[in-house]
Coordinates of C-alpha atoms (C1' of nucleotides) in Angstrom, one line a residue:
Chain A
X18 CA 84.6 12.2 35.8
X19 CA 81.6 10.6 34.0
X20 CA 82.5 7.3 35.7
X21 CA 81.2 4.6 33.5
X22 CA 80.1 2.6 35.9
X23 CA 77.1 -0.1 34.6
X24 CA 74.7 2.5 36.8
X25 CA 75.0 5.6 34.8
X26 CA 75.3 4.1 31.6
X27 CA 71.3 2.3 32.4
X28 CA 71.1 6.2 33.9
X29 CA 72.0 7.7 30.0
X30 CA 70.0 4.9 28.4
X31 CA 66.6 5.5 30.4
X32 CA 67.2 9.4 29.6
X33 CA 68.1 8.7 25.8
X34 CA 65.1 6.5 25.7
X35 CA 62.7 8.8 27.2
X36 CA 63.7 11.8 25.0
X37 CA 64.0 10.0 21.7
X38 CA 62.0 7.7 21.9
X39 CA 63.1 3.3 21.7
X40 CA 63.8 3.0 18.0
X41 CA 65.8 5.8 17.9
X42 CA 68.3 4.4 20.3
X43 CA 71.5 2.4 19.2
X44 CA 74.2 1.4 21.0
X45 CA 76.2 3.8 18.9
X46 CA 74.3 7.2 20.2
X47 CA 74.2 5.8 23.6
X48 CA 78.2 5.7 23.1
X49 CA 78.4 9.1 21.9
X50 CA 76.7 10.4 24.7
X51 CA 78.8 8.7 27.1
X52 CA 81.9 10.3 25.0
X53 CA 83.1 6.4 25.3
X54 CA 83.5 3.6 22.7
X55 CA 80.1 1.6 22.1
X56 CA 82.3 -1.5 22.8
X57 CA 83.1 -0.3 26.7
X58 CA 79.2 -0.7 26.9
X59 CA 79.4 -4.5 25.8
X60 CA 82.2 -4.7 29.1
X61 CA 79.9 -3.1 31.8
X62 CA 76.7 -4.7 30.7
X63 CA 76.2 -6.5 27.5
X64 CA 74.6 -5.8 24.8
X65 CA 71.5 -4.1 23.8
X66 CA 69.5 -7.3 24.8
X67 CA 71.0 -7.2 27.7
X68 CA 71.1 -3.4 28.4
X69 CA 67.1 -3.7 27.8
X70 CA 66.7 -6.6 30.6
X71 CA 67.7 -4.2 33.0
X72 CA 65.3 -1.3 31.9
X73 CA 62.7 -3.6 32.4
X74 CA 63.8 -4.8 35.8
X75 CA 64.4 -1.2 36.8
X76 CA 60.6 -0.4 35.6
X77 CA 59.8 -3.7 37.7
X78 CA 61.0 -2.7 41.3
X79 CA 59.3 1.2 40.1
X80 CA 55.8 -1.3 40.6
X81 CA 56.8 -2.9 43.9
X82 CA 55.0 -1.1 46.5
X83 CA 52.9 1.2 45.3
X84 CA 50.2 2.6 48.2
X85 CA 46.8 1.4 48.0
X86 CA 45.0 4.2 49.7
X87 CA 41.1 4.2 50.3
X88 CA 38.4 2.6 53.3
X89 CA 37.5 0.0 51.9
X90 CA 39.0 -3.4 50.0
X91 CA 37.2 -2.4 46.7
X92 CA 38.7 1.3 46.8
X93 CA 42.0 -0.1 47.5
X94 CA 41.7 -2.3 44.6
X95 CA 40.5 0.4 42.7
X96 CA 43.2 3.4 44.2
X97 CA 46.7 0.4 43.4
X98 CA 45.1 -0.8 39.6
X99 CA 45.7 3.7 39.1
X100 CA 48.4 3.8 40.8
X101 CA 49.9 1.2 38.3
X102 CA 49.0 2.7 35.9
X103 CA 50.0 6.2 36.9
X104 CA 53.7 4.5 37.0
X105 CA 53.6 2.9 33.4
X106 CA 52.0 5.8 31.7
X107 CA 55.0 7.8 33.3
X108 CA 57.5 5.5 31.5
X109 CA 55.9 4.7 28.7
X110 CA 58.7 4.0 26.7
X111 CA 60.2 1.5 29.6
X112 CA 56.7 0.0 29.2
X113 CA 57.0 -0.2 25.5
X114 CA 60.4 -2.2 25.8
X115 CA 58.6 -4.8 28.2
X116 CA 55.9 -5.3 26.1
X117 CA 58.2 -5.6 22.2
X118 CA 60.2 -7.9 24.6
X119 CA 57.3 -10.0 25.5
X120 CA 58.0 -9.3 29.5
X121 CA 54.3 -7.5 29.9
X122 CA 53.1 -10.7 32.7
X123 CA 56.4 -9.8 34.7
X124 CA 54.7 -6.8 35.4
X125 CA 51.8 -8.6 36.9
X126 CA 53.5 -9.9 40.3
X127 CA 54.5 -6.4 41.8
X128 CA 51.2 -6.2 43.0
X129 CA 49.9 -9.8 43.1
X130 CA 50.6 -10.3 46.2
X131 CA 48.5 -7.0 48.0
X132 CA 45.6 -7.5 45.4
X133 CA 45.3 -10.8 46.5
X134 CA 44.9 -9.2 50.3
X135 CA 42.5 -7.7 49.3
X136 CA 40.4 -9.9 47.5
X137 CA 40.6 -12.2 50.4
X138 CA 38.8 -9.6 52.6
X139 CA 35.7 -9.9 50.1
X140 CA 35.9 -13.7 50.2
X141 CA 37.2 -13.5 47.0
X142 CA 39.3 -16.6 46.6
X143 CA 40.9 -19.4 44.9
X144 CA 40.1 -19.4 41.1
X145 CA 37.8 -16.9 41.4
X146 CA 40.3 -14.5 42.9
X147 CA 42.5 -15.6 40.0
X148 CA 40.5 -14.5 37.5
X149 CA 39.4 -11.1 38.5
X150 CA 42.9 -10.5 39.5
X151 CA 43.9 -11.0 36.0
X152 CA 41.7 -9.2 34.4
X153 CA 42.5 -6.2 36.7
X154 CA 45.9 -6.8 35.5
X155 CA 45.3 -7.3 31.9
X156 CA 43.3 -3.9 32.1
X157 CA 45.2 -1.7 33.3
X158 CA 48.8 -2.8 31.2
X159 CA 47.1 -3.8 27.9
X160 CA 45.2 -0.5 27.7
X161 CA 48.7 1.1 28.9
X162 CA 50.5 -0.3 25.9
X163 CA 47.7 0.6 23.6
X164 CA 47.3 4.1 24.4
X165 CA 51.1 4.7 24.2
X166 CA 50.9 3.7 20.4
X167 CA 47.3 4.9 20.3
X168 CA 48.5 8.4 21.2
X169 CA 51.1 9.2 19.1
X170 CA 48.8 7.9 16.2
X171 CA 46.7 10.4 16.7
X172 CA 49.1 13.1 15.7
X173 CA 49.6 12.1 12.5
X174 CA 46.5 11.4 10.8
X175 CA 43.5 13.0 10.2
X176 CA 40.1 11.7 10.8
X177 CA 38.5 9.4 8.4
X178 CA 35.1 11.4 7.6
X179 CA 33.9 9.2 4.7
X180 CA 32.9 6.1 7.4
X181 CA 30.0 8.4 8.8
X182 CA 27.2 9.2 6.5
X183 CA 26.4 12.5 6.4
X184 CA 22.3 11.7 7.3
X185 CA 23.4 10.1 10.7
X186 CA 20.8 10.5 13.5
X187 CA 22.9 10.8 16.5
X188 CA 25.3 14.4 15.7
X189 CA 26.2 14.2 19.4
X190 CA 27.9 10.8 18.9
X191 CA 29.4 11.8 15.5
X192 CA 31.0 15.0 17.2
X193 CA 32.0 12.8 20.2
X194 CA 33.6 10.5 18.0
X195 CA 35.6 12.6 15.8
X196 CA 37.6 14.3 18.9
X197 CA 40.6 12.5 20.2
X198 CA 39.9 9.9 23.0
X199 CA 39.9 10.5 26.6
X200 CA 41.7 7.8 27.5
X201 CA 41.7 8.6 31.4
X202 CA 38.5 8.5 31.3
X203 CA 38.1 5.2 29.1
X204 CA 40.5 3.6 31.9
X205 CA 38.7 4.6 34.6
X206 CA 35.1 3.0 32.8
X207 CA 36.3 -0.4 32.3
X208 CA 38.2 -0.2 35.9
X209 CA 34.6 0.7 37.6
X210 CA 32.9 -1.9 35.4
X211 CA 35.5 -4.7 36.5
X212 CA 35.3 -3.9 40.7
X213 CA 31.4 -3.5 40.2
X214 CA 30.8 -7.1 40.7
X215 CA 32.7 -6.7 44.0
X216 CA 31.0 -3.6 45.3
X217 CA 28.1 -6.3 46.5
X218 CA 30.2 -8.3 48.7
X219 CA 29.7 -9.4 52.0
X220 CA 32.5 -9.4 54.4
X221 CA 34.6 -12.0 55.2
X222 CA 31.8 -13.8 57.2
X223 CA 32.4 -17.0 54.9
X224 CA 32.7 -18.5 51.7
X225 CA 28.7 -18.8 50.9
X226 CA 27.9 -17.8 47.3
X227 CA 24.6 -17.3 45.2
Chain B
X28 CA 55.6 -17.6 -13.6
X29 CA 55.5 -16.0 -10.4
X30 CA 54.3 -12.7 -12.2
X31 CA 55.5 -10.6 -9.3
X32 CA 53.0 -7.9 -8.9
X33 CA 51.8 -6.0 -6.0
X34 CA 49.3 -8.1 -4.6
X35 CA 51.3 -11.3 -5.1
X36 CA 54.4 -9.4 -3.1
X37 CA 52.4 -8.8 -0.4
X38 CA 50.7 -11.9 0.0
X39 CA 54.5 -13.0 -0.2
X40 CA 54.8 -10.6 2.9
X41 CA 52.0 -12.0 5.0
X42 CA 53.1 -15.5 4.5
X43 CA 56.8 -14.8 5.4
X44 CA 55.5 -12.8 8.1
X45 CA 52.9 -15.5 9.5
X46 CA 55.3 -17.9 9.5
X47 CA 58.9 -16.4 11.2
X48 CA 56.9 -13.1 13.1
X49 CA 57.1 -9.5 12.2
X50 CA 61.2 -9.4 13.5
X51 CA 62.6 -11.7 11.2
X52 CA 61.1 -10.2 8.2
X53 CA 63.6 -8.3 6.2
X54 CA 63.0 -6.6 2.2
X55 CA 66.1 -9.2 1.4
X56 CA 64.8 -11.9 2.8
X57 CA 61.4 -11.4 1.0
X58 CA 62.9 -10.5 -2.5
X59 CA 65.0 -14.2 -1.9
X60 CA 61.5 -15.5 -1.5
X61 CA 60.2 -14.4 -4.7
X62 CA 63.4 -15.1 -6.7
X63 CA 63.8 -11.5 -7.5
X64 CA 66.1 -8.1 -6.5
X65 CA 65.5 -6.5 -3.6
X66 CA 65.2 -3.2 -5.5
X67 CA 61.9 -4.6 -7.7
X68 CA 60.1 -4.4 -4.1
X69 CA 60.4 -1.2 -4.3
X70 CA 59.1 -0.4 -8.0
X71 CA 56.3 -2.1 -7.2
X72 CA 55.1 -1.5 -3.7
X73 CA 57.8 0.9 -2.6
X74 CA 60.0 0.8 1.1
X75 CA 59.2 -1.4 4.2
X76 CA 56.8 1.4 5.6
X77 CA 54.9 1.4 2.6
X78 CA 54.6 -2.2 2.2
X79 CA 53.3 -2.3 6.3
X80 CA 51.0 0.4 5.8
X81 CA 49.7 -1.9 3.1
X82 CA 49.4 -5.2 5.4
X83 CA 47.6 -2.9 7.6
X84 CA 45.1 -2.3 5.5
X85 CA 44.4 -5.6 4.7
X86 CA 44.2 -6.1 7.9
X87 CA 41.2 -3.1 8.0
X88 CA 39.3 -4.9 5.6
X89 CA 38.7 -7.9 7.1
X90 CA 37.3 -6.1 9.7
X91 CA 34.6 -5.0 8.1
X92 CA 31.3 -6.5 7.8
X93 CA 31.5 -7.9 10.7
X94 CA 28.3 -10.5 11.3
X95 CA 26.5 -9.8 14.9
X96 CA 24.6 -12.7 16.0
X97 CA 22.3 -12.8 18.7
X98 CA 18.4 -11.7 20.1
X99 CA 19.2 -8.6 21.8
X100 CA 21.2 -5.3 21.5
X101 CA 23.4 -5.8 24.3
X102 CA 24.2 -10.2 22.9
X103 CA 25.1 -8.4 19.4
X104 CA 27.4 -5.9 20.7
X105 CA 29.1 -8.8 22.6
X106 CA 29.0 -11.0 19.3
X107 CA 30.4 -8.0 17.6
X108 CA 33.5 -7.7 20.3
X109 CA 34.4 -11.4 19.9
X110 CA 34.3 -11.9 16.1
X111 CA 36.3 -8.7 16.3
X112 CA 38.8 -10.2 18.7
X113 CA 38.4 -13.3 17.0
X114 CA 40.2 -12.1 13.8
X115 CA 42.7 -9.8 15.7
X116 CA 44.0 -13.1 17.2
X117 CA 44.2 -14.9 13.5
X118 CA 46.2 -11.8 12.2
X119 CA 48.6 -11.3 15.7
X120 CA 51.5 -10.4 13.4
X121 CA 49.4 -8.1 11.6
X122 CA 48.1 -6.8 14.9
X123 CA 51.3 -6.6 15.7
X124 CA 52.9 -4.4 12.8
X125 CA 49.3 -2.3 13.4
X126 CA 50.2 -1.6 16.9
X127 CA 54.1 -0.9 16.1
X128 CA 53.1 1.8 13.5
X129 CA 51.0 3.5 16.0
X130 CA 47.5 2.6 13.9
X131 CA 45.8 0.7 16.8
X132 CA 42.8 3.6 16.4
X133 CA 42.2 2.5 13.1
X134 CA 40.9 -1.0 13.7
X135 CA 38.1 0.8 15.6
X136 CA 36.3 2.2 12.7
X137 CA 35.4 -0.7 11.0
X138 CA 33.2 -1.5 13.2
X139 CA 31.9 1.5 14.6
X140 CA 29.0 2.5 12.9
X141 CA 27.6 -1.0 13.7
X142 CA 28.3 -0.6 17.1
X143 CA 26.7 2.7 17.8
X144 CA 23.5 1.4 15.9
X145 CA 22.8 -1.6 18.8
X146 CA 23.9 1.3 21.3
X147 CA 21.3 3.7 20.1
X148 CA 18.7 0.4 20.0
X149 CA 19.1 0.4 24.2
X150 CA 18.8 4.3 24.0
X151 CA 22.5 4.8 24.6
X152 CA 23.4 7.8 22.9
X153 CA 25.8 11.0 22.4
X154 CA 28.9 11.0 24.6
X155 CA 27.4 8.4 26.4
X156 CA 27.5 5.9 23.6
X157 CA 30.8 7.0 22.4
X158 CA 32.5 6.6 26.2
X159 CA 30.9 2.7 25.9
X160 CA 31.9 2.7 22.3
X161 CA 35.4 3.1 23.0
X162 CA 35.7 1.3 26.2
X163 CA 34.6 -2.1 24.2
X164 CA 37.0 -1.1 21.5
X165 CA 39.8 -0.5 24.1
X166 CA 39.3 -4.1 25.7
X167 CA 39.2 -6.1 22.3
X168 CA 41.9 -4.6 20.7
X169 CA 44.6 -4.0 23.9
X170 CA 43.9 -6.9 25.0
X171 CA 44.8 -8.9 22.2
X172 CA 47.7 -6.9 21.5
X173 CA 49.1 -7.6 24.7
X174 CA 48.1 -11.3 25.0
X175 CA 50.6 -11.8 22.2
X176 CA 53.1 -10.7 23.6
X177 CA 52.5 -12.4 26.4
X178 CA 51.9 -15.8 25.3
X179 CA 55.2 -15.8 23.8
X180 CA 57.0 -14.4 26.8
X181 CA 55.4 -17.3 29.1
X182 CA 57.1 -19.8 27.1
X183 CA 60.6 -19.1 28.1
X184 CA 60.2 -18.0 31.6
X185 CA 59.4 -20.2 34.5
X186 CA 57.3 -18.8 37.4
X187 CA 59.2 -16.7 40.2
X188 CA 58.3 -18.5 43.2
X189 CA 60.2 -16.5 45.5
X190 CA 57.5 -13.9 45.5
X191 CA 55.0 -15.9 47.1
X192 CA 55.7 -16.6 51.0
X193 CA 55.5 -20.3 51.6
X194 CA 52.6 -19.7 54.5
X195 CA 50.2 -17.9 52.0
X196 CA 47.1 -19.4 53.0
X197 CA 45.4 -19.3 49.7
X198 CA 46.7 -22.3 48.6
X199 CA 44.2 -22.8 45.8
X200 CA 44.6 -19.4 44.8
X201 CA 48.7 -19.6 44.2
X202 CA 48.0 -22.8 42.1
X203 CA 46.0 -21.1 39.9
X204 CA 48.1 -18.2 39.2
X205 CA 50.9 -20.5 38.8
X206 CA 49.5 -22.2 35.6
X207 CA 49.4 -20.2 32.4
X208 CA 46.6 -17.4 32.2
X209 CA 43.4 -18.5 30.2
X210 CA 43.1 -15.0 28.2
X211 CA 39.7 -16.4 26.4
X212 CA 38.6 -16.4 29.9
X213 CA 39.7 -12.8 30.9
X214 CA 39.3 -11.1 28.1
X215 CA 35.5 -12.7 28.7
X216 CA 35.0 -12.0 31.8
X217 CA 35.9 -8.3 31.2
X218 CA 33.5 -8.0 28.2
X219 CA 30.9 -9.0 30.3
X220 CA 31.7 -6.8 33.0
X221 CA 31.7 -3.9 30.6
X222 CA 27.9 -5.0 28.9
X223 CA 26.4 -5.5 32.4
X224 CA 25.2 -1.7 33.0
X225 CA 23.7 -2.0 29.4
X226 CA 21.9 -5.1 30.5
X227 CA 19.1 -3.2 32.5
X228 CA 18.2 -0.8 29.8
X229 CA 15.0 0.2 28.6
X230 CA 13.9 -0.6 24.6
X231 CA 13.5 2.8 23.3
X232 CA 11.1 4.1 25.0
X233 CA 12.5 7.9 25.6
X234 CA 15.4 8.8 27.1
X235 CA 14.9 8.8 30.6
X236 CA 17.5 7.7 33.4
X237 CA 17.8 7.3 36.8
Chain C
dA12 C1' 57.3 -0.7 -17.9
dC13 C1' 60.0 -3.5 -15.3
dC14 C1' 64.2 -5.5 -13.2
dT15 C1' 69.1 -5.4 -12.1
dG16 C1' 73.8 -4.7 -9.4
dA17 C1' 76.6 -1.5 -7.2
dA18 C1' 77.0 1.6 -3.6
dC19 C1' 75.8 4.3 0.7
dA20 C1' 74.9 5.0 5.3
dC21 C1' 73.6 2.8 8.9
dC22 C1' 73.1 -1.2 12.5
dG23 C1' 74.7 -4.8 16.6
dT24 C1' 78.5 -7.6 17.9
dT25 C1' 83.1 -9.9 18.2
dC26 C1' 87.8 -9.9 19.1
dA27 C1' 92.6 -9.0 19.3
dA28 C1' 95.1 -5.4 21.1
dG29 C1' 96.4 -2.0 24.1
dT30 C1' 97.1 0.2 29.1
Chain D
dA4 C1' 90.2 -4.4 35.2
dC5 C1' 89.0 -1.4 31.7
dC6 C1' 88.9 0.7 27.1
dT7 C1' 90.0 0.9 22.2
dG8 C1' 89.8 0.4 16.8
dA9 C1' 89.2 -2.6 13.2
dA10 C1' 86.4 -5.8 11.1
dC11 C1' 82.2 -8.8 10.1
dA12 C1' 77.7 -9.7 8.8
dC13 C1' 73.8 -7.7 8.4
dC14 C1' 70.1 -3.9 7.5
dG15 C1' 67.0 -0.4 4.3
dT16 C1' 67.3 2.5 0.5
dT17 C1' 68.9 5.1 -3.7
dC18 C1' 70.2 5.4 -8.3
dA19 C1' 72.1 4.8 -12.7
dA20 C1' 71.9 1.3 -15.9
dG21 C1' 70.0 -2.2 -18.5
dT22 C1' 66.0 -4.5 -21.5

DNA sequence: ACCTGAACACCGTTCAAGT
DNA sequence: ACCTGAACACCGTTCAAGT
């Protein structure tokens, strides 16, 4: 009764993928698991291009409306650019997928729409309220992807000793440097940096600049 | 006269892989190239994941030595960020392959030590130092691994309209997002965000806050 | 020391054939 | 409508064999 449905196989996929990990998957094991011939998959949804597609748009309508909690505009940017986050760090591997598959800006618009909102509330508009936007975007999912891969590095290797002199000054920084990035707390650093310029804000009483 | 050595293979590699991306190369494809066997690849530089590791490498080198150009501490970190970024965006399919192999953290190094010098010149030091160390790091280098990616992916996709209501009122604002994203500009605009607090800083003077 | 061809174990995908 | 096995064109890699 494992009804084969185009559903549950995307269901066994997303599972496979989580546990093992994207390059491990083939059409072949995703068969196997099913117990079904990998050719029944190329009926119900395609092929692995295909299959892929729809991991993405699953991961996609995961982002649409995600709660933007906090009093004021700024905090509500600040509380939805985590909450993104939150969501791709969770599915990594989903997020991996996007991003080999060059669909990363897809996962811009979720959101566009309620960050816009509340830019508007500062004044923030037109250009201006493009660019900020984007680079709240481009924070938040680049330094997603790069942790992913950043992360797993980390396992493997050892650090490199031989770049730091011996006679450095600062021991603090050396130490600091040589344990395994925080990067929570790297996030949340560049995120505070990026809103600052829009903690100063009036409200909407206009457009008037300088 | 082709002498196939090592460093002829691989400079083989980069070309083949400059010029079709990091997907289309294949070990049989590359020995074609070289008018040799697939298996004298492997005598000389050994399997695919040898011969990446190796392109990574190269990669590390030019990354160091880095020239910082400007007056001040905090305009020679920022020097530092773009001629870091700058070279990243040269070598995409080498950035590429670097991210893919999980060895993102190791195009930080090269450029560390200098980095935390112009830090400890504003008096930023210890964990501090290293928190602003890597959150410069972070933006360069996941931001230009993403912008790859997504550069390519705009280029088949057309905008989604649908997600925009009609009535929006931000007319200006919609245009904008609605042409292709200017990631000199973000990537910018982020930098700058993440060097203002170092701005006001004292010159060495001790190392008193608040 | 260097290069080769044959062979192995994998891929994704197509397609004619079944029910 | 749904599922199958066989077959094709590719991979990366190993290894015994040549010179």
């Amino acid at each position: 009764m494992t009804s084969t449905s185009a559903e549950s196989i995307m269901d066994a996929a997303a599972h496979l993928i989580e546990r093992d990990g994207v390059e491990a998957f083939t059409m072949r094991g995703l068969a196997d698991r099913l117990g079904v011939a990998v050719t029944s998959i190329y009926w119900h949804v395609g092929g692995k291009d295909a299959l892929f597609d729809r991991l993405v748009e699953r991961l996609l309508g995961e982002l649409a409306n995600l709660p933007a909690d906090g009093s004021s505009p700024v905090e509500r940017i600040a509380s939805l650019a985590r909450n993104q986050r939150r969501v791709l760090i969770d599915r990594q591997h989903l997020l991996a997928i996007a991003h080999e598959r060059d669909r990363t800006p897809m996962l811009f618009l979720p959101i566009q729409q309620t960050l816009a909102a509340q830019l508007a509330e500062l004044g923030v508009t037109g250009t201006d309220a493009a660019l900020v936007l984007r680079a709240i975007q481009v924070h938040v999912i680049s330094s997603a992807v790069m942790q992913f891969s950043a992360v797993r590095g980390a396992k493997h290797d050892e650090e490199d000793p031989s770049l730091w002199t011996d006679d450095w000054p600062d021991r603090e920084l050396v130490r600091a440097l040589q344990s395994p990035t925080d990067y929570d707390a790297v996030f949340d650093y560049g995120l505070d940096a990026l809103v600052a310029p829009l903690r100063d804000r009036r409200q909407p009483s206009g457009s008037s600049e300088y």
